[in-house]
XYZ file of C-alpha atoms in Angstrom:
659
model
C -73.111 63.288 45.090
C -73.189 60.969 42.098
C -69.841 59.734 40.824
C -68.233 62.184 38.410
C -65.299 62.018 36.008
C -63.685 65.248 34.860
C -60.513 66.631 33.391
C -58.330 68.805 35.629
C -54.899 70.391 35.780
C -52.459 69.521 38.573
C -49.627 71.999 39.167
C -46.444 70.660 40.761
C -42.776 71.649 40.967
C -41.427 69.321 38.275
C -38.113 68.579 36.596
C -38.610 68.261 32.815
C -38.233 64.729 31.479
C -35.983 65.881 28.639
C -35.438 63.988 25.392
C -35.090 60.241 24.978
C -31.593 58.835 24.567
C -31.227 58.156 20.812
C -28.593 55.406 21.274
C -30.290 51.980 21.173
C -30.227 50.239 24.548
C -28.024 47.312 23.512
C -26.461 46.604 26.876
C -27.729 43.718 28.956
C -29.685 44.995 31.926
C -27.738 45.439 35.136
C -30.340 43.522 37.060
C -30.524 44.732 40.647
C -32.822 41.851 41.547
C -30.638 39.090 40.123
C -30.049 35.942 42.184
C -26.855 33.936 42.181
C -27.047 30.265 41.159
C -26.771 28.954 44.715
C -29.691 31.094 45.874
C -31.763 29.957 42.895
C -31.163 26.271 43.646
C -32.405 26.728 47.224
C -35.851 28.001 46.190
C -39.059 26.004 45.691
C -39.108 24.437 42.230
C -42.052 26.454 40.867
C -40.606 29.744 42.038
C -37.172 28.941 40.596
C -38.766 27.981 37.286
C -40.670 31.261 37.065
C -37.542 33.266 37.951
C -35.639 31.535 35.141
C -38.500 32.016 32.642
C -37.446 34.513 29.966
C -35.872 37.252 32.079
C -35.473 40.491 30.181
C -32.091 41.017 28.510
C -32.482 44.569 27.210
C -35.203 47.222 27.201
C -35.408 47.254 23.396
C -37.453 48.377 21.559
C -37.995 51.163 24.111
C -35.421 53.912 24.524
C -33.686 55.118 27.646
C -35.046 58.210 29.396
C -32.014 59.895 30.963
C -32.305 63.493 29.766
C -33.810 64.955 32.948
C -32.152 67.065 35.617
C -32.991 68.207 39.138
C -34.092 71.784 38.565
C -37.828 71.969 39.180
C -40.277 74.621 38.049
C -44.031 74.945 38.521
C -45.543 72.740 35.810
C -49.124 72.052 34.742
C -49.945 68.350 34.383
C -53.079 66.946 32.765
C -55.140 65.032 35.298
C -58.390 63.080 35.503
C -60.435 63.321 38.692
C -62.837 60.512 39.684
C -65.006 61.532 42.625
C -67.997 60.501 44.696
C -69.204 61.632 48.103
C -66.491 59.634 49.924
C -63.371 59.493 47.742
C -61.525 61.625 45.218
C -58.920 59.947 43.018
C -56.567 62.051 40.875
C -55.030 60.185 37.929
C -52.139 61.326 35.693
C -52.749 59.761 32.252
C -49.610 61.334 30.773
C -47.417 59.676 33.413
C -48.239 55.985 33.235
C -51.774 56.424 34.590
C -50.385 57.027 38.081
C -52.994 57.620 40.801
C -51.348 60.686 42.312
C -53.826 61.149 45.141
C -56.561 59.145 46.877
C -58.366 61.514 49.224
C -60.882 60.298 51.820
C -63.341 63.192 52.063
C -65.132 62.446 55.384
C -61.861 62.422 57.353
C -59.718 64.629 55.111
C -57.062 61.898 55.040
C -54.741 61.293 52.111
C -54.638 57.510 51.835
C -51.485 57.321 49.699
C -48.195 59.189 49.791
C -48.935 62.205 47.610
C -45.555 63.383 46.362
C -45.380 67.197 46.478
C -42.907 67.242 43.556
C -42.368 65.428 40.279
C -38.707 64.405 40.266
C -37.586 61.807 37.716
C -34.922 59.359 38.851
C -33.279 56.281 37.342
C -35.506 53.575 38.796
C -37.567 52.444 35.796
C -36.316 49.747 33.447
C -35.620 52.477 30.898
C -34.632 55.221 33.320
C -37.087 57.950 34.316
C -39.477 57.111 37.166
C -40.975 59.125 40.004
C -42.224 58.303 43.482
C -45.653 58.428 45.065
C -49.266 57.343 44.604
C -50.353 54.089 42.962
C -48.411 52.913 39.917
C -49.087 50.102 37.450
C -46.033 48.028 36.520
C -46.167 45.745 33.498
C -43.385 44.209 31.408
C -40.555 42.713 33.431
C -38.954 42.813 36.867
C -38.696 46.477 37.787
C -40.628 49.678 37.279
C -42.346 49.770 33.897
C -40.950 51.606 30.879
C -44.312 53.416 30.845
C -43.664 55.135 34.200
C -43.318 58.532 32.530
C -45.196 57.799 29.287
C -48.725 58.734 28.202
C -51.542 56.196 28.148
C -54.770 56.311 26.178
C -57.686 57.315 28.390
C -61.436 57.614 27.881
C -64.728 57.527 29.733
C -66.511 54.152 29.674
C -69.811 53.019 31.128
C -69.180 51.469 34.551
C -70.840 48.214 35.651
C -73.295 50.170 37.844
C -74.313 52.451 34.968
C -72.161 55.385 36.018
C -68.864 56.490 34.490
C -65.453 54.905 34.812
C -62.045 55.768 33.373
C -60.313 53.345 31.045
C -56.548 53.525 30.542
C -54.892 51.359 27.906
C -51.654 50.946 25.954
C -49.434 48.499 24.078
C -46.645 47.280 26.350
C -43.641 46.962 24.042
C -41.170 44.863 26.037
C -43.488 41.847 25.867
C -45.599 43.104 22.919
C -48.903 42.922 24.821
C -51.955 45.219 25.073
C -53.432 45.932 28.495
C -56.186 47.991 30.091
C -56.895 49.490 33.513
C -60.469 50.482 34.424
C -60.971 52.743 37.461
C -64.310 53.643 39.002
C -66.034 54.663 42.220
C -69.465 53.084 42.682
C -71.967 55.491 44.187
C -71.572 55.574 47.950
C -68.450 53.383 47.905
C -65.360 54.201 49.943
C -63.266 51.978 47.659
C -61.679 52.781 44.319
C -62.211 49.707 42.129
C -59.615 48.853 39.500
C -60.168 46.217 36.837
C -57.049 45.074 34.969
C -56.766 42.948 31.837
C -53.633 41.815 29.970
C -54.178 40.124 26.605
C -51.854 37.991 24.516
C -53.088 38.266 20.907
C -50.147 36.284 19.516
C -49.913 32.649 18.484
C -47.158 32.021 21.013
C -47.035 32.176 24.838
C -45.697 35.315 26.478
C -43.982 35.983 29.822
C -46.061 38.404 31.899
C -45.191 40.598 34.860
C -47.517 42.859 36.835
C -47.182 44.628 40.169
C -49.420 47.396 41.491
C -47.251 49.539 43.778
C -48.756 51.890 46.356
C -46.660 54.458 48.212
C -48.001 54.915 51.753
C -46.865 57.317 54.474
C -44.319 55.793 56.802
C -44.183 56.610 60.488
C -42.617 55.313 63.677
C -45.901 53.602 64.579
C -47.095 52.645 61.099
C -47.439 48.904 60.613
C -47.901 46.932 57.394
C -50.085 43.844 57.674
C -50.743 40.980 55.254
C -52.167 37.448 55.621
C -48.815 35.702 56.058
C -46.605 34.412 58.866
C -43.446 34.302 56.742
C -41.920 36.286 53.901
C -39.192 35.995 51.308
C -36.594 38.622 52.143
C -34.480 40.280 49.454
C -31.793 42.621 50.762
C -29.955 43.595 47.548
C -27.275 40.939 48.087
C -28.366 38.552 45.296
C -30.160 36.246 47.729
C -33.755 35.408 48.616
C -34.495 33.699 51.911
C -37.573 32.881 53.941
C -37.859 34.756 57.242
C -40.514 35.172 59.944
C -42.540 38.307 59.216
C -42.214 39.779 62.718
C -38.764 38.549 63.717
C -36.153 39.108 61.040
C -32.731 39.235 62.736
C -34.442 40.025 66.016
C -36.509 42.938 64.703
C -40.176 43.255 63.787
C -39.881 44.413 60.174
C -43.615 45.012 59.739
C -42.710 48.529 60.899
C -40.912 50.119 57.924
C -38.457 52.221 59.952
C -37.092 49.380 62.080
C -34.459 48.267 59.586
C -31.400 50.238 58.519
C -31.201 49.346 54.840
C -33.722 49.118 51.994
C -35.320 45.694 51.677
C -38.098 43.761 49.966
C -40.406 41.442 51.910
C -42.479 39.196 49.645
C -45.198 37.738 51.851
C -45.796 33.997 51.675
C -49.577 34.327 51.319
C -51.460 30.988 51.612
C -53.161 30.043 48.366
C -56.671 29.826 49.807
C -56.531 33.008 51.902
C -58.042 36.338 50.942
C -55.497 38.537 49.158
C -54.917 41.895 50.888
C -52.300 44.190 52.377
C -52.772 47.190 54.664
C -50.744 50.039 56.128
C -52.191 51.275 59.437
C -50.939 54.065 61.690
C -50.818 54.323 65.483
C -54.602 54.832 65.560
C -55.198 51.698 63.502
C -56.191 53.833 60.492
C -54.822 53.808 56.964
C -55.124 52.202 53.539
C -56.032 48.655 52.584
C -55.590 47.069 49.164
C -57.352 43.837 48.258
C -58.013 41.912 45.073
C -59.448 38.817 43.505
C -57.144 35.826 43.740
C -55.392 36.147 40.358
C -53.278 38.920 41.882
C -51.758 36.590 44.451
C -48.477 38.239 45.512
C -48.039 40.827 48.279
C -44.921 42.778 49.170
C -43.579 45.442 51.502
C -40.703 47.618 50.305
C -38.917 49.760 52.888
C -36.205 52.374 52.483
C -35.012 51.759 56.029
C -33.790 54.241 58.611
C -30.145 54.442 57.450
C -28.460 57.279 55.613
C -28.734 55.698 52.171
C -32.475 55.149 52.395
C -33.073 58.608 53.868
C -31.042 60.197 51.076
C -33.050 58.367 48.443
C -36.265 59.606 50.057
C -35.032 63.205 49.940
C -33.828 62.660 46.366
C -37.248 61.447 45.221
C -39.463 63.830 47.192
C -38.207 66.910 49.020
C -36.028 67.534 52.077
C -37.967 67.597 55.322
C -41.037 65.921 53.867
C -42.664 62.751 55.178
C -41.140 59.491 54.057
C -42.947 56.577 52.485
C -42.920 52.813 52.147
C -44.562 50.761 49.403
C -47.214 48.067 49.697
C -47.518 46.062 46.515
C -49.574 43.357 44.820
C -48.492 41.150 41.925
C -49.151 38.196 39.650
C -46.495 35.991 41.287
C -45.229 35.430 44.832
C -42.135 37.597 44.160
C -41.098 40.299 41.697
C -38.278 38.153 40.366
C -40.767 35.880 38.570
C -42.573 36.015 35.235
C -45.790 34.112 34.578
C -46.638 32.309 31.342
C -49.667 33.632 29.466
C -50.827 31.253 26.773
C -51.383 32.165 23.140
C -54.598 34.157 22.561
C -55.380 34.074 26.286
C -55.694 36.795 28.918
C -55.230 37.533 32.606
C -57.744 39.707 34.451
C -58.533 40.645 38.050
C -60.140 43.299 40.214
C -58.401 45.417 42.847
C -59.853 47.721 45.503
C -58.232 50.581 47.422
C -59.856 52.319 50.374
C -59.699 53.416 54.025
C -59.580 50.942 56.883
C -59.909 51.386 60.645
C -59.038 48.635 63.101
C -58.456 48.322 66.834
C -54.996 49.855 67.381
C -54.355 47.804 70.506
C -54.729 44.598 68.494
C -53.070 45.888 65.318
C -49.967 46.922 67.263
C -50.052 44.077 69.774
C -47.475 41.321 70.122
C -49.819 38.660 68.716
C -49.212 38.800 64.938
C -51.935 36.267 64.176
C -54.444 38.343 66.131
C -53.338 41.551 64.384
C -53.848 39.934 60.988
C -57.209 38.486 61.981
C -58.430 41.861 63.277
C -57.385 43.637 60.090
C -58.995 41.037 57.840
C -62.192 41.028 59.888
C -62.447 44.826 59.562
C -61.859 44.523 55.811
C -64.560 41.860 55.535
C -67.066 44.160 57.265
C -66.483 47.094 54.901
C -65.795 45.114 51.700
C -66.755 41.428 51.837
C -64.697 39.019 49.789
C -67.858 37.748 48.100
C -68.831 41.305 47.230
C -65.498 41.847 45.513
C -66.004 38.688 43.455
C -69.467 39.899 42.443
C -68.027 43.266 41.410
C -65.363 41.481 39.372
C -67.958 39.423 37.505
C -69.947 42.569 36.736
C -66.827 44.396 35.517
C -65.874 41.524 33.196
C -69.174 42.080 31.381
C -68.111 45.722 30.854
C -64.479 45.072 29.914
C -65.225 44.973 26.164
C -67.416 48.097 26.171
C -66.267 50.642 23.621
C -64.743 53.776 25.145
C -66.704 57.006 24.913
C -65.369 60.537 25.376
C -61.606 60.685 24.923
C -59.616 62.012 27.886
C -55.988 61.500 26.786
C -53.939 59.985 23.971
C -51.100 57.499 24.289
C -48.597 56.304 21.693
C -49.130 55.096 18.128
C -47.293 51.787 18.606
C -50.475 49.840 19.357
C -52.143 51.205 16.211
C -49.147 50.042 14.176
C -49.378 46.508 15.596
C -53.122 46.333 14.964
C -52.607 47.438 11.354
C -49.867 44.845 10.931
C -51.751 41.858 12.314
C -55.430 42.824 12.178
C -55.959 42.110 15.888
C -59.480 42.441 17.267
C -59.244 43.977 20.718
C -62.710 45.028 21.884
C -62.624 47.684 24.557
C -59.166 48.976 23.678
C -59.190 50.563 20.222
C -55.814 51.607 18.845
C -56.874 54.311 16.427
C -54.754 54.788 13.251
C -55.075 58.528 13.941
C -52.560 58.041 16.788
C -49.793 57.025 14.348
C -47.011 59.617 14.475
C -43.588 60.430 13.085
C -41.873 57.548 14.906
C -44.249 54.995 13.395
C -44.199 56.457 9.862
C -41.097 54.655 8.486
C -42.282 51.339 9.939
C -45.697 51.791 8.391
C -43.920 52.313 5.067
C -41.896 49.143 5.612
C -45.128 47.271 6.356
C -46.855 48.550 3.222
C -44.002 48.519 0.694
C -41.282 46.259 2.078
C -38.845 49.204 2.049
C -37.648 51.136 5.098
C -37.396 54.738 3.883
C -34.159 56.621 4.419
C -34.289 59.651 6.760
C -35.007 62.868 4.887
C -32.526 64.916 6.916
C -29.388 64.362 8.912
C -30.433 63.526 12.472
C -29.818 60.888 15.133
C -31.542 57.640 14.120
C -35.090 56.892 15.191
C -36.183 53.930 17.325
C -35.866 50.337 16.106
C -38.579 47.684 16.192
C -37.160 44.314 17.216
C -40.041 41.806 17.429
C -39.605 38.735 15.188
C -42.127 39.896 12.566
C -40.376 43.261 12.183
C -36.968 41.605 12.075
C -38.198 39.368 9.276
C -39.326 42.426 7.302
C -35.965 44.129 7.820
C -34.142 41.023 6.568
C -36.050 41.061 3.269
C -35.916 44.850 2.778
C -33.316 46.397 0.420
C -29.965 46.429 2.215
C -29.519 50.189 2.559
C -27.167 51.424 5.319
C -29.961 52.685 7.580
C -31.826 49.378 7.113
C -28.684 47.432 8.050
C -28.365 49.587 11.167
C -31.904 48.765 12.320
C -31.568 45.116 11.291
C -28.423 44.794 13.395
C -30.217 46.210 16.432
C -33.067 43.705 15.949
C -30.605 40.830 15.527
C -28.706 41.894 18.642
C -31.962 41.860 20.584
C -32.554 38.297 19.352
C -29.092 37.329 20.722
C -27.745 36.804 17.184
C -24.736 38.958 17.905
C -22.465 37.701 15.151
C -25.090 38.450 12.524
C -25.749 41.851 14.080
C -22.087 42.746 13.721
C -22.112 41.637 10.089
C -25.168 43.811 9.398
C -23.541 46.863 10.996
C -20.298 46.276 9.110
C -22.183 46.023 5.803
C -24.035 49.245 6.548
C -20.841 51.067 7.488
C -19.332 50.671 4.008
C -21.752 53.098 2.359
C -23.309 54.930 5.318
C -23.480 58.716 5.010
C -23.853 58.811 8.815
C -21.224 56.529 10.356
C -21.331 57.236 14.074
C -24.495 55.221 14.928
C -23.003 52.096 13.316
C -19.555 52.684 14.835
C -21.121 53.025 18.254
C -22.985 49.705 17.858
C -19.798 47.952 16.756
C -17.936 49.475 19.714
C -20.452 48.109 22.156
C -20.285 44.684 20.486
C -16.509 44.689 20.963
C -16.845 45.817 24.558
C -19.297 43.004 25.314
C -17.148 40.561 23.341
C -14.048 41.197 25.453
C -12.143 43.535 23.120
C -11.912 46.753 25.170
C -9.065 48.343 23.179
C -10.868 47.944 19.882
C -14.090 49.159 21.494
C -12.324 52.299 22.724
C -10.974 52.988 19.225
C -14.427 52.646 17.697
C -16.036 54.817 20.384
C -13.502 57.565 19.796
C -14.037 57.366 16.032
C -17.812 57.478 16.529
C -17.569 60.569 18.721
C -15.328 62.325 16.201
C -17.843 61.533 13.446
C -20.787 62.773 15.491
C -19.019 66.070 16.263
C -18.366 66.562 12.555
C -21.920 65.714 11.569
C -24.151 67.350 14.174
C -26.115 70.277 12.864
C -27.084 72.294 15.939
C -27.372 72.407 19.708
C -30.962 71.215 19.584
C -32.472 68.644 21.910
C -31.844 65.570 19.729
C -28.195 66.350 18.981
C -27.503 67.329 22.587
C -28.946 64.027 23.804
C -26.854 62.075 21.283
C -23.694 63.988 22.185
C -24.148 63.480 25.922
C -24.916 59.763 25.573
C -22.049 58.978 23.207
C -19.553 61.130 25.106
C -20.337 59.299 28.329
C -19.852 55.881 26.733
C -16.668 57.017 24.991
C -15.055 58.480 28.114
C -15.902 55.367 30.130
C -14.482 53.100 27.421
C -11.274 55.140 27.168
C -10.827 55.235 30.945
C -11.232 51.462 31.147
C -8.289 51.073 28.757
C -6.123 53.670 30.488
C -6.272 56.210 27.652
C -6.611 59.317 29.763
C -5.402 61.808 27.140
C -8.053 60.655 24.662
C -10.708 60.745 27.399
C -9.668 64.291 28.285
C -10.004 65.278 24.620
C -13.605 64.058 24.544
C -14.517 65.826 27.778
C -12.904 69.073 26.630
C -15.001 69.089 23.446
C -18.300 69.027 25.301
C -20.363 72.184 25.487
C -20.012 73.893 28.908
C -23.643 73.188 29.811
C -23.052 69.462 29.306
C -19.799 69.442 31.272
C -21.599 70.935 34.265
C -24.073 68.070 34.450
C -23.549 65.859 37.463
C -22.795 62.769 35.385
C -19.886 64.553 33.680
C -18.679 66.051 36.958
C -18.404 62.475 38.214
C -16.513 61.498 35.046
C -14.253 64.517 35.580
C -13.380 63.217 39.044
C -12.655 59.754 37.656
C -10.508 61.226 34.917
C -8.535 63.447 37.309
C -7.829 60.432 39.500
C -6.701 58.426 36.456
C -4.406 61.340 35.517
C -2.854 61.186 38.967
C -4.477 64.373 40.258
C -5.963 63.046 43.479
C -6.376 66.540 44.925
C -8.250 67.691 41.834
C -10.590 64.718 42.020
C -11.225 65.385 45.709
C -11.956 69.029 44.880
C -14.784 67.941 42.570
C -16.441 66.226 45.522
C -15.773 69.172 47.820
C -17.354 71.584 45.321
C -20.427 69.380 45.215
C -22.391 67.766 42.385
C -25.565 65.766 41.851
C -25.812 62.889 39.375
C -29.436 63.315 38.315
C -29.639 59.847 36.755
C -27.949 57.980 39.602
C -29.188 54.406 39.256
C -31.050 52.569 42.000
C -28.437 50.518 43.855
C -25.464 52.366 42.296
C -22.363 52.400 44.491
C -20.030 54.389 42.213
C -19.968 57.454 44.489
C -18.786 55.456 47.490
C -16.350 53.389 45.451
C -14.685 56.453 43.932
C -14.579 58.266 47.262
C -12.827 55.292 48.896
C -10.097 55.536 46.239
C -9.537 59.177 47.136
C -9.478 59.078 50.931
C -9.939 56.997 54.063
C -12.424 59.545 55.412
C -16.066 58.502 55.823
C -18.257 59.049 52.777
C -20.007 62.439 53.126
C -23.704 62.065 53.838
C -24.773 63.874 50.658
C -23.111 61.163 48.543
C -24.343 58.162 50.535
C -27.005 56.306 48.537
C -25.974 52.795 49.581
C -28.784 50.263 49.635
C -26.846 47.503 51.373
C -24.182 47.296 54.096
C -20.707 48.299 52.903
C -18.397 45.518 51.834
C -15.601 44.713 54.288
C -12.894 47.329 54.013
C -15.123 50.036 52.485
């Protein structure tokens, strides 16, 4: 059959994403992949320089996605199916362009881990993320803020004259447009993916990209890459070089042979072909390869311990097959960001397809022979020179105007194009995509005035890039403008000026709680916890007096501010005030797992150890439990010397001595 592109509907048990958190994400990121200074000094100079190059401080201007739960219902998801006689790829344009499935038709094999559910969890930089398939990560170290966001999608003429699917968006953390082109040449067993990131600005930009593929894990599944050594990261703030097949006496190329989650960043020689494969006991599985720009390769494993197994069940479904991730990136490790010059671009071509190799060699004791066999099999089915030729042909199609629209992303790119007049052939950001969130900023752009909200509601998102901050500074100093200006100044690390802007806005603000909350966080960060607790409590009182209904926006604001307020009050020992906040929450909010955890903390602070233990015994689930969070184990250890119950064990590293 000739290659076809069509719309489809995929039905999965899914937990709704819920509303965005309306409180601006002012806090510095709790960076799971942070290195201590000693570890940084021990690294090669180039790697250390890239790790230190403009790490992300906050996820502004994006907003946190933490309004989801764990109750799943059958849900229809828009999908795009790309198919030829050998492969069928199912893409989810409304969820970051994720390739949900890559089905090899002749054998009936699913080449990636196809998650049977859609369960958001707190793994993305801004919260909601889900497991499975092939995901495209752009922005900064971690899963992209676009994990659960819509991308623009359209049909475009492929290099071979057929159809391909173009996905594109404006990545807001680094303020950069990007595109992903996916196509299946007639008769090809490989999905080809062309990627381009452009920097239209007159200044350099830090760039991050990793393509992450979830693959089935098994006792006899082995991950192979062209490297003898790897940089191991074990969630203990260190990065060290280890032999690929003998880390602490164990061959870690088999994902289930370690107890705890770990990252292995392969030390791929510069002149070698770039590839990574996951092959089962028969020597069959998936291979990913690319042109040389995408130079990094990584294996992520959940490990065989209780914490990793619990995370797998949390992200998929109990009793289902587990998965590991094989990944490819722009730098040797995911801790690094790469400099993209002003008005320059990065581009490369990736390929994903089936691979079969001699299982006796693949699983033999000779690692060099196993690698050589895998690469030789790859060369037979997809020569390196052929991939370079395909890349050159795709580059001639990268500027082709999209045809039939398949999906619509956000209006933020259209706003930036209107502001600066960027010419971005191949990725049009249509003014028709501008929506309610962009409307006040479009007014600021056109008139120099940020319009006041027409009704009482939680504040909208803030734009923080230097050009928008400049416009806010020259706009009339209305309270809502001062609020947004303070957020932009905070993002620019001008904290003193941010506080002054919020204080000016507070004097005449009809809605005080957003400004009070910002000032509370500034005090908390500045080492004034008592004053921060006072301001949080005042902000929560003001919100309760102002909120108009139990609608989605007000519920999200109430839950977010209540959580911050209770935590701030508990940190300063003010249990009675914390109890007052918790008691004023609607019953449906109090039953959420996050507030059940706060209830246990509060009971313990009140001296009711038995009551706090009862919360655990009754059972709860913190839907937005953060990757690497150890709060459940830490609180349990304060209640009892008994082992942590399995259902609460999400530890990603060995317990500290004494815990």
